[in-house]
Short mmCIF file of C-alpha atoms in Angstrom, two decimals:
data_model
loop_
_atom_site.label_atom_id
_atom_site.label_comp_id
_atom_site.label_asym_id
_atom_site.label_seq_id
_atom_site.Cartn_x
_atom_site.Cartn_y
_atom_site.Cartn_z
CA UNK A 1 0.02 0.01 -0.04
CA UNK A 2 2.77 2.40 0.98
CA UNK A 3 4.58 1.51 -2.25
CA UNK A 4 1.53 2.47 -4.31
CA UNK A 5 1.14 5.73 -2.46
CA UNK A 6 4.80 6.53 -2.98
CA UNK A 7 4.47 5.91 -6.71
CA UNK A 8 1.34 8.03 -6.92
CA UNK A 9 2.98 10.88 -5.00
CA UNK A 10 6.03 10.64 -7.26
CA UNK A 11 3.87 10.82 -10.41
CA UNK A 12 1.87 13.72 -8.95
CA UNK A 13 5.10 15.64 -8.15
CA UNK A 14 6.43 15.11 -11.69
CA UNK A 15 3.05 16.12 -13.16
CA UNK A 16 2.90 19.35 -11.14
CA UNK A 17 6.52 20.07 -11.99
CA UNK A 18 5.75 19.54 -15.70
CA UNK A 19 2.69 21.84 -15.59
CA UNK A 20 4.75 24.48 -13.81
CA UNK A 21 7.51 24.35 -16.45
CA UNK A 22 4.91 24.53 -19.29
CA UNK A 23 3.22 27.50 -17.62
CA UNK A 24 6.58 29.24 -17.19
CA UNK A 25 7.41 28.63 -20.86
CA UNK A 26 4.08 30.09 -21.95
CA UNK A 27 4.68 33.21 -19.80
CA UNK A 28 8.14 33.59 -21.30
CA UNK A 29 6.75 33.25 -24.80
CA UNK A 30 4.01 35.78 -24.10
CA UNK A 31 6.64 38.26 -22.83
CA UNK A 32 9.27 37.62 -25.48
CA UNK A 33 9.23 41.17 -26.71
CA UNK A 34 9.31 42.47 -23.16
CA UNK A 35 12.25 40.18 -22.39
CA UNK A 36 14.42 41.52 -25.21
CA UNK A 37 13.39 45.10 -24.47
CA UNK A 38 14.18 44.72 -20.82
CA UNK A 39 17.72 43.60 -21.51
CA UNK A 40 18.30 46.27 -24.16
CA UNK A 41 17.19 49.42 -22.32
CA UNK A 42 18.06 50.76 -18.88
CA UNK A 43 14.76 51.50 -17.15
CA UNK A 44 16.61 53.25 -14.32
CA UNK A 45 17.02 56.24 -16.55
CA UNK A 46 13.20 56.53 -16.95
CA UNK A 47 11.83 59.32 -14.72
CA UNK A 48 8.44 57.64 -14.46
CA UNK A 49 9.86 54.20 -13.68
CA UNK A 50 11.91 55.47 -10.69
CA UNK A 51 9.15 57.87 -9.57
CA UNK A 52 11.09 61.07 -10.15
CA UNK A 53 7.98 62.56 -11.79
CA UNK A 54 6.19 62.32 -8.39
CA UNK A 55 8.70 64.52 -6.50
CA UNK A 56 8.38 66.14 -3.98
CA UNK A 57 6.13 63.16 -3.07
CA UNK A 58 9.32 61.07 -3.14
CA UNK A 59 12.39 60.12 -1.06
CA UNK A 60 15.00 62.41 -2.53
CA UNK A 61 17.04 63.48 -5.58
CA UNK A 62 20.75 63.27 -4.43
CA UNK A 63 21.55 60.35 -6.75
CA UNK A 64 19.52 61.45 -9.79
CA UNK A 65 22.59 62.36 -11.84
CA UNK A 66 23.92 58.82 -11.39
CA UNK A 67 20.59 57.34 -12.45
CA UNK A 68 20.06 59.68 -15.43
CA UNK A 69 23.65 59.27 -16.67
CA UNK A 70 23.28 55.50 -16.97
CA UNK A 71 25.72 54.75 -14.08
CA UNK A 72 23.31 52.31 -12.47
CA UNK A 73 21.95 49.16 -14.11
CA UNK A 74 19.79 46.31 -12.90
CA UNK A 75 21.51 42.93 -12.60
CA UNK A 76 20.36 39.94 -14.75
CA UNK A 77 16.91 38.80 -13.52
CA UNK A 78 16.06 42.20 -11.99
CA UNK A 79 15.78 43.48 -15.53
CA UNK A 80 12.73 41.34 -16.20
CA UNK A 81 9.64 43.33 -15.25
CA UNK A 82 7.19 40.42 -15.23
CA UNK A 83 9.16 38.96 -12.31
CA UNK A 84 8.19 42.02 -10.25
CA UNK A 85 5.01 40.14 -9.42
CA UNK A 86 7.06 37.90 -7.12
CA UNK A 87 9.20 40.74 -5.76
CA UNK A 88 6.62 42.03 -3.23
CA UNK A 89 9.17 44.00 -1.25
CA UNK A 90 10.39 45.86 -4.32
CA UNK A 91 14.08 45.22 -3.48
CA UNK A 92 16.44 44.97 -6.47
CA UNK A 93 20.17 44.28 -7.05
CA UNK A 94 22.07 46.58 -9.38
CA UNK A 95 25.56 47.52 -10.52
CA UNK A 96 26.86 50.98 -9.99
CA UNK A 97 29.99 52.52 -11.54
CA UNK A 98 31.32 55.84 -12.66
CA UNK A 99 33.28 56.21 -15.92
CA UNK A 100 36.91 54.95 -15.63
CA UNK A 101 35.99 53.32 -12.35
CA UNK A 102 35.08 49.73 -11.46
CA UNK A 103 31.52 48.71 -10.78
CA UNK A 104 30.11 47.46 -7.47
CA UNK A 105 26.90 45.88 -6.39
CA UNK A 106 24.27 47.99 -4.68
CA UNK A 107 20.71 47.46 -3.48
CA UNK A 108 17.77 49.50 -4.79
CA UNK A 109 14.63 49.79 -2.68
CA UNK A 110 11.25 51.37 -3.33
CA UNK A 111 10.59 51.22 0.39
CA UNK A 112 7.24 49.52 -0.02
CA UNK A 113 5.04 47.32 -2.18
CA UNK A 114 3.30 48.69 -5.19
CA UNK A 115 0.03 48.65 -3.29
CA UNK A 116 1.58 50.58 -0.34
CA UNK A 117 2.95 53.19 -2.74
CA UNK A 118 -0.42 53.49 -4.42
CA UNK A 119 -2.08 53.88 -1.05
CA UNK A 120 0.16 56.76 -0.06
CA UNK A 121 -0.64 58.49 -3.37
CA UNK A 122 -4.35 58.12 -2.68
CA UNK A 123 -3.98 59.48 0.90
CA UNK A 124 -2.10 62.54 -0.37
CA UNK A 125 -4.78 63.19 -3.00
CA UNK A 126 -7.72 62.73 -0.61
CA UNK A 127 -6.20 65.06 1.98
CA UNK A 128 -5.54 67.67 -0.64
CA UNK A 129 -8.55 67.41 -2.95
CA UNK A 130 -10.95 64.81 -1.43
CA UNK A 131 -10.50 62.60 -4.46
CA UNK A 132 -8.37 59.42 -4.75
CA UNK A 133 -6.63 60.68 -7.90
CA UNK A 134 -5.09 64.04 -8.57
CA UNK A 135 -1.98 65.98 -9.68
CA UNK A 136 0.29 64.57 -6.96
CA UNK A 137 2.95 67.29 -7.24
CA UNK A 138 0.42 70.05 -6.74
CA UNK A 139 -1.42 68.10 -4.05
CA UNK A 140 1.71 67.82 -1.85
CA UNK A 141 1.66 71.59 -1.27
CA UNK A 142 -1.78 71.20 0.35
CA UNK A 143 -0.86 68.44 2.82
CA UNK A 144 0.70 68.38 6.27
CA UNK A 145 4.02 67.74 4.51
CA UNK A 146 3.97 71.39 3.31
CA UNK A 147 2.85 73.02 6.53
CA UNK A 148 6.38 73.50 7.72
CA UNK A 149 7.38 76.31 5.47
CA UNK A 150 10.56 78.39 5.55
CA UNK A 151 9.45 80.35 8.61
CA UNK A 152 9.52 77.26 10.78
CA UNK A 153 12.87 77.06 12.53
CA UNK A 154 12.91 73.52 13.95
CA UNK A 155 11.28 70.20 13.41
CA UNK A 156 9.53 69.64 16.75
CA UNK A 157 8.10 66.52 18.42
CA UNK A 158 4.51 67.60 18.44
CA UNK A 159 4.50 67.86 14.65
CA UNK A 160 5.65 64.29 13.82
CA UNK A 161 4.89 62.34 17.03
CA UNK A 162 3.70 58.89 16.14
CA UNK A 163 4.19 59.20 12.36
CA UNK A 164 6.36 56.07 12.31
CA UNK A 165 8.37 53.84 14.64
CA UNK A 166 11.37 56.14 14.36
CA UNK A 167 9.39 58.99 15.85
CA UNK A 168 6.86 57.12 17.92
CA UNK A 169 8.14 59.14 20.90
CA UNK A 170 10.66 61.64 19.48
CA UNK A 171 12.80 64.07 21.48
CA UNK A 172 14.05 67.35 20.16
CA UNK A 173 17.56 65.91 20.30
CA UNK A 174 16.62 63.03 18.02
CA UNK A 175 14.81 65.32 15.53
CA UNK A 176 17.76 67.69 15.41
CA UNK A 177 19.97 64.71 14.63
CA UNK A 178 17.66 63.59 11.84
CA UNK A 179 17.58 67.01 10.20
CA UNK A 180 21.33 67.62 10.67
CA UNK A 181 22.22 64.32 9.02
CA UNK A 182 19.64 64.50 6.25
CA UNK A 183 21.53 63.44 3.15
CA UNK A 184 19.00 64.59 0.55
CA UNK A 185 20.12 68.24 0.68
CA UNK A 186 23.29 70.01 -0.39
CA UNK A 187 23.32 71.99 2.88
CA UNK A 188 23.37 69.06 5.34
CA UNK A 189 24.99 69.68 8.70
CA UNK A 190 22.48 72.13 10.18
CA UNK A 191 19.66 71.13 12.51
CA UNK A 192 17.64 74.16 11.36
CA UNK A 193 14.69 73.06 9.30
CA UNK A 194 14.45 76.46 7.67
CA UNK A 195 17.76 75.83 5.89
CA UNK A 196 16.10 73.20 3.78
CA UNK A 197 14.29 74.01 0.55
CA UNK A 198 10.50 73.56 0.46
CA UNK A 199 10.83 70.44 -1.66
CA UNK A 200 13.54 68.99 0.62
CA UNK A 201 11.38 69.53 3.69
CA UNK A 202 8.44 67.73 2.08
CA UNK A 203 10.67 64.80 0.98
CA UNK A 204 12.05 64.53 4.54
CA UNK A 205 8.56 64.46 6.04
CA UNK A 206 7.26 62.08 3.37
CA UNK A 207 10.07 59.63 4.15
CA UNK A 208 9.51 59.99 7.89
CA UNK A 209 5.80 59.13 7.49
CA UNK A 210 5.94 56.39 4.81
CA UNK A 211 9.08 54.43 5.63
CA UNK A 212 11.79 56.05 7.77
CA UNK A 213 14.48 53.42 6.98
CA UNK A 214 16.64 55.94 4.96
CA UNK A 215 16.53 58.34 7.91
CA UNK A 216 17.61 55.59 10.36
CA UNK A 217 20.59 54.78 8.09
CA UNK A 218 21.47 58.46 7.82
CA UNK A 219 21.02 59.34 11.49
CA UNK A 220 22.92 56.29 12.74
CA UNK A 221 25.47 55.73 9.93
CA UNK A 222 27.65 52.64 9.45
CA UNK A 223 30.71 55.00 9.12
CA UNK A 224 30.34 55.72 12.86
CA UNK A 225 30.10 52.04 13.81
CA UNK A 226 26.32 51.63 13.80
CA UNK A 227 25.28 48.11 12.57
CA UNK A 228 23.25 49.32 9.61
CA UNK A 229 23.74 49.21 5.86
CA UNK A 230 25.34 52.33 4.34
CA UNK A 231 22.90 54.80 2.81
CA UNK A 232 24.05 56.00 -0.65
CA UNK A 233 21.29 58.26 -2.01
CA UNK A 234 17.90 58.45 -3.71
CA UNK A 235 16.21 59.49 -6.92
CA UNK A 236 12.48 59.78 -6.92
CA UNK A 237 11.05 56.75 -5.25
CA UNK A 238 14.14 54.62 -5.58
CA UNK A 239 16.66 54.49 -2.70
CA UNK A 240 20.17 53.11 -3.04
CA UNK A 241 22.05 51.40 -0.20
CA UNK A 242 25.28 49.53 -0.01
CA UNK A 243 25.18 45.81 -0.74
CA UNK A 244 26.29 44.03 2.45
CA UNK A 245 26.30 40.37 1.54
CA UNK A 246 24.23 37.19 1.76
CA UNK A 247 21.26 37.24 4.13
CA UNK A 248 21.71 35.58 7.53
CA UNK A 249 19.36 32.77 6.54
CA UNK A 250 21.99 31.39 4.17
CA UNK A 251 24.22 30.63 7.15
CA UNK A 252 21.57 28.59 9.04
CA UNK A 253 23.50 25.35 8.27
CA UNK A 254 26.96 26.85 8.25
CA UNK A 255 29.76 25.18 10.25
CA UNK A 256 29.34 25.45 14.04
CA UNK A 257 32.24 27.89 14.54
CA UNK A 258 30.77 30.23 11.94
CA UNK A 259 27.34 30.18 13.51
CA UNK A 260 28.86 30.87 16.96
CA UNK A 261 30.63 33.92 15.60
CA UNK A 262 27.39 35.22 13.99
CA UNK A 263 25.42 34.58 17.17
CA UNK A 264 28.01 36.48 19.21
CA UNK A 265 27.78 39.40 16.75
CA UNK A 266 24.00 39.42 17.01
CA UNK A 267 23.91 39.63 20.76
CA UNK A 268 26.59 42.36 20.59
CA UNK A 269 24.27 44.31 18.19
CA UNK A 270 21.47 43.94 20.71
CA UNK A 271 23.75 45.38 23.42
CA UNK A 272 25.01 48.27 21.24
CA UNK A 273 21.52 49.33 20.22
CA UNK A 274 20.34 49.11 23.86
CA UNK A 275 23.27 50.73 25.64
CA UNK A 276 25.49 53.22 23.79
CA UNK A 277 27.36 56.44 24.54
CA UNK A 278 24.77 58.56 22.77
CA UNK A 279 22.00 57.54 25.22
CA UNK A 280 19.61 56.55 22.43
CA UNK A 281 17.74 53.23 22.74
CA UNK A 282 17.18 51.70 19.32
CA UNK A 283 14.69 48.85 19.60
CA UNK A 284 14.25 46.34 16.78
CA UNK A 285 10.54 45.69 16.32
CA UNK A 286 10.91 43.35 13.34
CA UNK A 287 13.54 40.63 13.72
CA UNK A 288 13.95 37.80 11.25
CA UNK A 289 16.73 36.03 9.35
CA UNK A 290 15.89 38.17 6.28
CA UNK A 291 16.59 41.44 8.05
CA UNK A 292 20.29 40.74 8.59
CA UNK A 293 23.15 40.12 6.17
CA UNK A 294 26.74 38.96 6.46
CA UNK A 295 29.74 40.62 4.78
CA UNK A 296 31.59 38.24 2.39
CA UNK A 297 35.04 39.45 3.41
CA UNK A 298 34.92 40.45 7.05
CA UNK A 299 31.97 38.26 8.02
CA UNK A 300 30.36 41.20 9.77
CA UNK A 301 26.66 41.03 10.56
CA UNK A 302 24.68 44.10 9.46
CA UNK A 303 20.99 45.07 9.74
CA UNK A 304 19.64 45.52 6.20
CA UNK A 305 15.95 46.28 6.98
CA UNK A 306 15.62 49.19 9.41
CA UNK A 307 12.03 50.26 8.74
CA UNK A 308 10.77 49.15 12.15
CA UNK A 309 13.26 50.67 14.59
CA UNK A 310 11.81 52.54 17.59
CA UNK A 311 14.20 55.15 18.98
CA UNK A 312 13.98 56.53 22.55
CA UNK A 313 15.94 59.29 24.13
CA UNK A 314 17.19 57.97 27.51
CA UNK A 315 18.51 61.36 28.53
CA UNK A 316 15.02 62.77 28.18
CA UNK A 317 13.49 59.86 30.05
CA UNK A 318 15.88 60.38 33.02
CA UNK A 319 15.21 64.13 32.90
CA UNK A 320 11.41 63.94 32.75
CA UNK A 321 11.10 60.85 35.02
CA UNK A 322 7.76 59.50 33.74
CA UNK A 323 5.94 56.96 35.91
CA UNK A 324 8.10 53.84 36.54
CA UNK A 325 10.86 55.28 34.35
CA UNK A 326 13.58 53.50 36.44
CA UNK A 327 11.82 50.13 36.54
CA UNK A 328 13.44 47.69 34.21
CA UNK A 329 11.06 46.75 31.34
CA UNK A 330 10.82 43.04 30.47
CA UNK A 331 9.31 42.07 27.14
CA UNK A 332 6.95 39.13 27.51
CA UNK A 333 7.77 35.85 25.77
CA UNK A 334 5.35 35.12 22.91
CA UNK A 335 5.00 31.48 21.93
CA UNK A 336 2.77 32.12 18.92
CA UNK A 337 2.17 29.86 15.93
CA UNK A 338 3.64 32.30 13.44
CA UNK A 339 7.18 32.99 12.34
CA UNK A 340 9.18 35.87 13.79
CA UNK A 341 6.67 36.75 16.51
CA UNK A 342 7.50 39.46 19.05
CA UNK A 343 5.55 40.84 22.00
CA UNK A 344 6.20 44.44 23.22
CA UNK A 345 4.63 47.73 24.16
CA UNK A 346 5.83 50.80 22.31
CA UNK A 347 4.40 53.06 25.00
CA UNK A 348 6.39 51.31 27.79
CA UNK A 349 9.56 51.25 25.74
CA UNK A 350 9.20 55.00 25.32
CA UNK A 351 9.12 55.64 29.05
CA UNK A 352 11.73 53.25 30.47
CA UNK A 353 15.47 53.91 30.82
CA UNK A 354 16.24 50.17 30.81
CA UNK A 355 14.64 47.52 28.57
CA UNK A 356 15.55 43.98 27.58
CA UNK A 357 13.62 44.02 24.30
CA UNK A 358 16.61 43.68 21.92
CA UNK A 359 17.99 40.69 23.78
CA UNK A 360 14.56 39.12 23.75
CA UNK A 361 14.07 39.68 19.99
CA UNK A 362 17.46 38.31 19.05
CA UNK A 363 17.24 35.29 21.34
CA UNK A 364 13.62 34.36 20.58
CA UNK A 365 13.63 34.92 16.80
CA UNK A 366 17.20 34.08 15.82
CA UNK A 367 19.22 32.12 18.37
CA UNK A 368 17.13 29.88 20.60
CA UNK A 369 15.05 26.73 20.01
CA UNK A 370 11.97 28.96 19.73
CA UNK A 371 13.23 30.57 16.53
CA UNK A 372 11.30 29.45 13.46
CA UNK A 373 11.75 30.55 9.87
CA UNK A 374 10.78 29.08 6.54
CA UNK A 375 9.54 25.87 8.07
CA UNK A 376 12.55 25.23 10.26
CA UNK A 377 13.02 25.53 14.03
CA UNK A 378 15.90 25.40 16.45
CA UNK A 379 17.52 28.72 15.81
CA UNK A 380 20.97 29.60 14.54
CA UNK A 381 22.66 27.65 17.33
CA UNK A 382 20.88 24.39 16.54
CA UNK A 383 22.75 21.05 16.88
CA UNK A 384 25.72 22.12 18.97
CA UNK A 385 28.73 19.86 19.34
CA UNK A 386 28.26 16.94 21.77
CA UNK A 387 30.39 18.41 24.56
CA UNK A 388 28.51 21.72 24.52
CA UNK A 389 25.14 20.00 24.39
CA UNK A 390 26.11 17.77 27.39
CA UNK A 391 27.30 20.81 29.37
CA UNK A 392 23.86 22.42 29.00
CA UNK A 393 25.03 25.93 29.70
CA UNK A 394 24.39 27.30 26.25
CA UNK A 395 20.86 25.84 26.09
CA UNK A 396 20.02 27.18 29.55
CA UNK A 397 21.22 30.70 28.73
CA UNK A 398 19.37 30.78 25.43
CA UNK A 399 16.18 29.62 27.14
CA UNK A 400 16.42 32.18 29.90
CA UNK A 401 17.17 34.91 27.35
CA UNK A 402 14.13 34.01 25.22
CA UNK A 403 11.65 32.90 27.96
CA UNK A 404 12.99 33.89 31.39
CA UNK A 405 11.78 32.01 34.40
CA UNK A 406 13.05 34.54 36.99
CA UNK A 407 12.33 38.27 37.36
CA UNK A 408 14.83 40.30 35.32
CA UNK A 409 16.37 36.98 34.32
CA UNK A 410 16.83 38.03 30.67
CA UNK A 411 19.13 40.96 31.65
CA UNK A 412 21.51 38.61 33.43
CA UNK A 413 21.18 35.84 30.92
CA UNK A 414 22.03 38.19 28.03
CA UNK A 415 25.13 39.40 29.89
CA UNK A 416 26.30 35.82 30.56
CA UNK A 417 25.39 34.75 26.99
CA UNK A 418 27.56 37.50 25.53
CA UNK A 419 30.50 36.34 27.62
CA UNK A 420 29.91 32.62 26.92
CA UNK A 421 29.59 33.16 23.13
CA UNK A 422 32.73 35.29 23.20
CA UNK A 423 34.60 32.44 24.89
CA UNK A 424 33.28 29.87 22.39
CA UNK A 425 34.14 32.19 19.55
CA UNK A 426 37.72 32.64 20.71
CA UNK A 427 38.16 28.92 21.35
CA UNK A 428 37.18 27.91 17.80
CA UNK A 429 39.33 30.49 16.01
#
């Protein structure tokens, strides 16, 4: 009986595979003209394709010369537009190079799906005209993005409070930092909002409201040691960032010593974002294997998706002393049936000087046995060597870090886990 079922399943698999290949062939034949055209022309020089025609309802223009001068080209499969149907996140790989210089790989992002971009267009039009469609450029001047004209000196918390995770509870110090480091202006370096052009102010506010990832990368740059991808520039609704390397998921079954090094780096990232000399708490609200990448040469782990980063100003918290400000905040373990689950309160994170959220997010979603991704479980540190498994220390620390059994246990477990992983990392080198 089992033999018959096995044969039937095998035939069914081959049949489905055959149907898929035939369907793919039909799609390729239907798009033959598009295929050849896609490989012949560079769509990144098309103003409409990159959304430059929608500015100032866009993310910037600092890299437009590079786009328009044909210095940036999609790589291989990214040239095929019919494959965009599968590219929901609108993330593309491209080659960038100036004349007489070598090329290098970069990543291009639209910062949202096609539907999300269409939704923001509709919202702008409805706020300006009451209709879902309109002249987007003219409509921008009638929205909240245009209210801060040249007479407004500073970008203040009450204006943008709650627009996105980056400014869920903004301080003046954070907003000054965002404006001062804004890369989509020639006159960067000043925290005075009035020094920006009208279009630059609207682009800044549009980015802050729609997807603040570029502003996170600019405000906390990799050049200063922050664990984020390097921001390069934007043109219209296309943002360019440095290519880091393969995503963390590709190292799930890497040799044990490699996974130990990556795990140690991840817990160090959690520590840096939680406790740093700048007294900002950067809390990762979306943690999965896809949101991190590993450098091919230095093996350094970098955050490549920074849309959902909540930033708190610990100096302001200590100064204002809101209720329970000095009580350590413990994120609650969430044993849900979905991948990459996290449980947290943004409001509490915004009012506490100490929080274990980043340790919790890294341990639960990446390192411990509770981590699940793409149908697997066990976390990055699955199947340790026999002597480490017998010792039990690593398993106990990971469990306490993800799902603590004692009050404030995660704080201590994270500290000990950092030290233990550092020891393991040094011992295998």
